[in-house]
PDB file of C-alpha atoms in Angstrom:
ATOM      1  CA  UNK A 103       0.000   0.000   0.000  1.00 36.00           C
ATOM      2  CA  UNK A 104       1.578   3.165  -1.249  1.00 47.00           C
ATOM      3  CA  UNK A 105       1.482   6.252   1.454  1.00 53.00           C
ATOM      4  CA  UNK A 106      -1.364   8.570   2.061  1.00 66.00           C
ATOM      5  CA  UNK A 107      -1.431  12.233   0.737  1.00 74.00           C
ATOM      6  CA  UNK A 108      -2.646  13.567   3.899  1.00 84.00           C
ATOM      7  CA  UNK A 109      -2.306  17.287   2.835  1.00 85.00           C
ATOM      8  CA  UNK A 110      -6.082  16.780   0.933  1.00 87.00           C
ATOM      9  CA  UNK A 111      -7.061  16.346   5.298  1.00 91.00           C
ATOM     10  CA  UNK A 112      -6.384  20.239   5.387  1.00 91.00           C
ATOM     11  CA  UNK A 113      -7.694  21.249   1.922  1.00 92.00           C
ATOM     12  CA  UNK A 114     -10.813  19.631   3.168  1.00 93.00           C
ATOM     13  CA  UNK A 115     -10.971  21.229   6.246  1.00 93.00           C
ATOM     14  CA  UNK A 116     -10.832  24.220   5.139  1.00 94.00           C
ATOM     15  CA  UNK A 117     -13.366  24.118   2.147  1.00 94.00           C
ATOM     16  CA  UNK A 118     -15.740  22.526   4.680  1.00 95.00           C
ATOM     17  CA  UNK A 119     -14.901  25.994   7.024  1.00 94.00           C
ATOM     18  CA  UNK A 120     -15.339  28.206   4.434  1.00 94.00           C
ATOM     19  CA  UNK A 121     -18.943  26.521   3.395  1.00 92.00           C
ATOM     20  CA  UNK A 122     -20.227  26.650   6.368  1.00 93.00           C
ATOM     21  CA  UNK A 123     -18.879  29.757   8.183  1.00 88.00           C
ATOM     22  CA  UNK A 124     -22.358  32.080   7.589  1.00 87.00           C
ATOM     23  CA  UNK A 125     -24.715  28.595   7.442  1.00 89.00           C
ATOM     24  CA  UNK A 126     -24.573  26.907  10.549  1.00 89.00           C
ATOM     25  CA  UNK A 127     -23.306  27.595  14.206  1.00 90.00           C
ATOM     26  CA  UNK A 128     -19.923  28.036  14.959  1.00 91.00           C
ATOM     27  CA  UNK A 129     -19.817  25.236  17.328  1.00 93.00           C
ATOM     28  CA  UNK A 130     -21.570  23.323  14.810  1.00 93.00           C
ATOM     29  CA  UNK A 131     -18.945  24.151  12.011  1.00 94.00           C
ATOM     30  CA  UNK A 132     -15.963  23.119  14.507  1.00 95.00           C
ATOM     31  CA  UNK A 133     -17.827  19.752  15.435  1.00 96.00           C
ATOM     32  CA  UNK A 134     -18.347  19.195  11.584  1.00 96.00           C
ATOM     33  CA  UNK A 135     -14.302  20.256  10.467  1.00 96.00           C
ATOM     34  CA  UNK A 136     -13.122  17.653  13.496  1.00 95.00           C
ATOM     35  CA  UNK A 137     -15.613  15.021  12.673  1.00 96.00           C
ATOM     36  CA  UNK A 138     -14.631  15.138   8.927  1.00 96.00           C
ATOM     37  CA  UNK A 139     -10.947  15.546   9.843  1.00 94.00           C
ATOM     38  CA  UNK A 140     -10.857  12.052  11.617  1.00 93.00           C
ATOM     39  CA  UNK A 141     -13.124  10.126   8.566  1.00 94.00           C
ATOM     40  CA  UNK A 142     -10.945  11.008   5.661  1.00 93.00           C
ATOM     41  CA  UNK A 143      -7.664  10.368   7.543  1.00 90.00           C
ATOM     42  CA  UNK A 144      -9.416   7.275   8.109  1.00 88.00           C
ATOM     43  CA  UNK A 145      -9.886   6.988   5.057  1.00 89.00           C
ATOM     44  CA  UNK A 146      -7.042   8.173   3.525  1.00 88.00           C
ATOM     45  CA  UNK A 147      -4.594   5.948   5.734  1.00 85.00           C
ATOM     46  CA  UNK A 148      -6.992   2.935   5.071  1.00 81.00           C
ATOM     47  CA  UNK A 149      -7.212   2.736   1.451  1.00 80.00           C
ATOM     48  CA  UNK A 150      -4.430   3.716  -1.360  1.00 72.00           C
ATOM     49  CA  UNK A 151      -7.137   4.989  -3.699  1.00 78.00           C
ATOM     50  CA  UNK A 152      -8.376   8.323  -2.043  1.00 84.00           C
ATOM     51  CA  UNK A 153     -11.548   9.183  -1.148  1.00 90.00           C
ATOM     52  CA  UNK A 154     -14.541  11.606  -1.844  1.00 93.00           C
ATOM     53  CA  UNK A 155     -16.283  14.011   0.860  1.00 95.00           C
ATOM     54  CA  UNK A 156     -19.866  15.068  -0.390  1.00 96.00           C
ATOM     55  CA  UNK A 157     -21.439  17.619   1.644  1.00 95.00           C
ATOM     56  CA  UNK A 158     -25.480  18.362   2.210  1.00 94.00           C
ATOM     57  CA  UNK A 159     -26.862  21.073   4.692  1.00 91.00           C
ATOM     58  CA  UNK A 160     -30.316  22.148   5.002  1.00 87.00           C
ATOM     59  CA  UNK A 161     -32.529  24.137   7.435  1.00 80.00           C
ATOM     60  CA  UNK A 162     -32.550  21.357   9.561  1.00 83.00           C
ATOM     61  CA  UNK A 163     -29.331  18.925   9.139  1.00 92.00           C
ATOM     62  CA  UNK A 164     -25.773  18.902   8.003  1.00 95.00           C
ATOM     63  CA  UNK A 165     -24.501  15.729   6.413  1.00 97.00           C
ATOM     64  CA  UNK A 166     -20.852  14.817   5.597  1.00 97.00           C
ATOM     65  CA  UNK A 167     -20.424  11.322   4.021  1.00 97.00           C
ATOM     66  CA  UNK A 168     -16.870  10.083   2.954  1.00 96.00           C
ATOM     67  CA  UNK A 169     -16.935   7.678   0.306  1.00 95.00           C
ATOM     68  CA  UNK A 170     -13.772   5.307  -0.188  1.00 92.00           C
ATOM     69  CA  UNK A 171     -12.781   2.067  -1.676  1.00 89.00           C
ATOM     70  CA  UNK A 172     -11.841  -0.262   0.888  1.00 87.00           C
ATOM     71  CA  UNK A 173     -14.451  -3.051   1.756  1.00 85.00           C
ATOM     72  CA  UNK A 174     -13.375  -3.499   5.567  1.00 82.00           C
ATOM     73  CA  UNK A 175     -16.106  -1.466   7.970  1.00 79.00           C
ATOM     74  CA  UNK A 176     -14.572   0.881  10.581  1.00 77.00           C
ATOM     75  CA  UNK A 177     -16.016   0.566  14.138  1.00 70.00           C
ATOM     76  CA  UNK A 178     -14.891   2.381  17.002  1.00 69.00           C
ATOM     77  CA  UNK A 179     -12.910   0.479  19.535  1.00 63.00           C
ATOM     78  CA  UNK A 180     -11.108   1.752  22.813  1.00 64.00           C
ATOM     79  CA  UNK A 181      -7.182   1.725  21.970  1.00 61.00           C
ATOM     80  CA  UNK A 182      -4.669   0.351  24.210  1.00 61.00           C
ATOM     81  CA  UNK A 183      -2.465   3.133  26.260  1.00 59.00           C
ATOM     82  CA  UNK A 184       0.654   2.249  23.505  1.00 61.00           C
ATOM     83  CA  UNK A 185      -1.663   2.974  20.878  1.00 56.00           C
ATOM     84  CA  UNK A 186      -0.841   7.048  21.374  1.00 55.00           C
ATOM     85  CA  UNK A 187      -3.376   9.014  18.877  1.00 55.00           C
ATOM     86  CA  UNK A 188      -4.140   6.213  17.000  1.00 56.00           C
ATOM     87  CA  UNK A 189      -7.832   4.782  17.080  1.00 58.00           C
ATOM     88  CA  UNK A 190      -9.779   7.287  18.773  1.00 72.00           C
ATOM     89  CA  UNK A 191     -11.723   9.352  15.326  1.00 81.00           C
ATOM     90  CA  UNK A 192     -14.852   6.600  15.310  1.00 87.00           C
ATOM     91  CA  UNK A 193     -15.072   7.303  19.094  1.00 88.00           C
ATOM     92  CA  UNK A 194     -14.951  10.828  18.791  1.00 90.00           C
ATOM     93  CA  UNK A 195     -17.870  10.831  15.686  1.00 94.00           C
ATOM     94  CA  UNK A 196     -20.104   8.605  17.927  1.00 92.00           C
ATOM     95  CA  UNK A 197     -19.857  10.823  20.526  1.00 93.00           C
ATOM     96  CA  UNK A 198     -20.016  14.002  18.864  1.00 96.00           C
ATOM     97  CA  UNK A 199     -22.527  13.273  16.167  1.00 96.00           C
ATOM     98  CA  UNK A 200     -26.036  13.506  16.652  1.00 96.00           C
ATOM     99  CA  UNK A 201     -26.667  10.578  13.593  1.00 97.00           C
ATOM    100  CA  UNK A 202     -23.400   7.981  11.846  1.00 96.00           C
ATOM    101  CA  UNK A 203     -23.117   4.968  10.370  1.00 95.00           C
ATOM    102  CA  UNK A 204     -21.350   3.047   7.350  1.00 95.00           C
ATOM    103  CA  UNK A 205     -23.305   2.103   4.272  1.00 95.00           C
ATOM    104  CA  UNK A 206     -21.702  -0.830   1.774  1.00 93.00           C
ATOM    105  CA  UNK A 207     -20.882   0.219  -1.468  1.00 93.00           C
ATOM    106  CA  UNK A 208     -20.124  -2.605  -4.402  1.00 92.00           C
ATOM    107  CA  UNK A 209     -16.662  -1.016  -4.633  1.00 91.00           C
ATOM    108  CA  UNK A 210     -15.911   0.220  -1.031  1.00 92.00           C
ATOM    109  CA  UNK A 211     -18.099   2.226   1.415  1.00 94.00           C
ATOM    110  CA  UNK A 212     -19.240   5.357   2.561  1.00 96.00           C
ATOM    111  CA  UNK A 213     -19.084   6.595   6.098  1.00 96.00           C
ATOM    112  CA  UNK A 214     -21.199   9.435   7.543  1.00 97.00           C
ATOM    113  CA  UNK A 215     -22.627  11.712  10.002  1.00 97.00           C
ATOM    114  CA  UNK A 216     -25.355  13.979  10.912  1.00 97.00           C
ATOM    115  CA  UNK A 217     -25.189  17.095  13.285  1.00 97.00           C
ATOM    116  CA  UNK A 218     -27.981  19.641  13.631  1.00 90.00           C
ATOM    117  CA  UNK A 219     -27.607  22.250  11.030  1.00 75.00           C
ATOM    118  CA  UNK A 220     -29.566  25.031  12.177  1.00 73.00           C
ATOM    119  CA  UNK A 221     -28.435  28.324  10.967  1.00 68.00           C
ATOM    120  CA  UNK A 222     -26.867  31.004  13.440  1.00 67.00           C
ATOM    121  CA  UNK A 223     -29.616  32.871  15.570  1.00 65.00           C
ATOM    122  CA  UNK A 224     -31.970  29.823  15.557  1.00 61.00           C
ATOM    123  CA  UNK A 225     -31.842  27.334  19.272  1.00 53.00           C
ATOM    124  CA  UNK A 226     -29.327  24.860  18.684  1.00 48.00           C
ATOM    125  CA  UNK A 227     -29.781  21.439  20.983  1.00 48.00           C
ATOM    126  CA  UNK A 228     -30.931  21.067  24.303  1.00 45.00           C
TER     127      UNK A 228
END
């Protein structure tokens, strides 16, 4: 497996920032740039054929899905103490995400997640 271009993590970051910065909270925005941060590392470390970050928000919902090509399902796990960083993004996205999951592609998969997407000014959560 050849090495992953992890400079697209940043470009991505910051195209998500600079769609969302007048639609959606600010907290909301920072959840979304971590939460799409750890998937397409993920997926980027995971898979030697890249990956593709689609983007929907609405009045009511922001969805970022990350589609790549490797078959194997992520789930979150608890890493050992010598694990350092390592194995800690799925945690962090079912914690932080009000929605997630994995759907099974015939040539990979696409991981996602959900987070309220109400504009700024509106009542976020609880």
């Amino acid at each position: 497996m050849r090495r992953a271009d992890l400079k697209a993590v940043g470009e991505v970051r910051r195209a998500l920032r600079d769609l969302l910065r007048h639609r959606c909270r600010a907290d909301t925005a920072e959840v979304a740039e971590l939460l799409t941060t750890e998937l397409v590392t993920n997926a980027l470390v995971h898979t030697d054929q890249g990956a593709e970050v689609g983007i929907r928000l609405d009045d009511a919902r922001l969805r970022v899905e990350v589609r790549d090509s490797a078959d194997k399902r992520p789930r979150p796990y608890v890493p050992i103490a010598d694990d350092g960083t390592h194995g800690r993004g799925l945690l962090l996205v079912q914690a932080l995400a009000d929605a997630w999951g994995v759907d099974p592609l015939a040539d990979g998969k696409v991981v996602w997640f959900e987070l309220d997407g109400k504009p700024p000014g509106e009542s976020g959560r609880p």
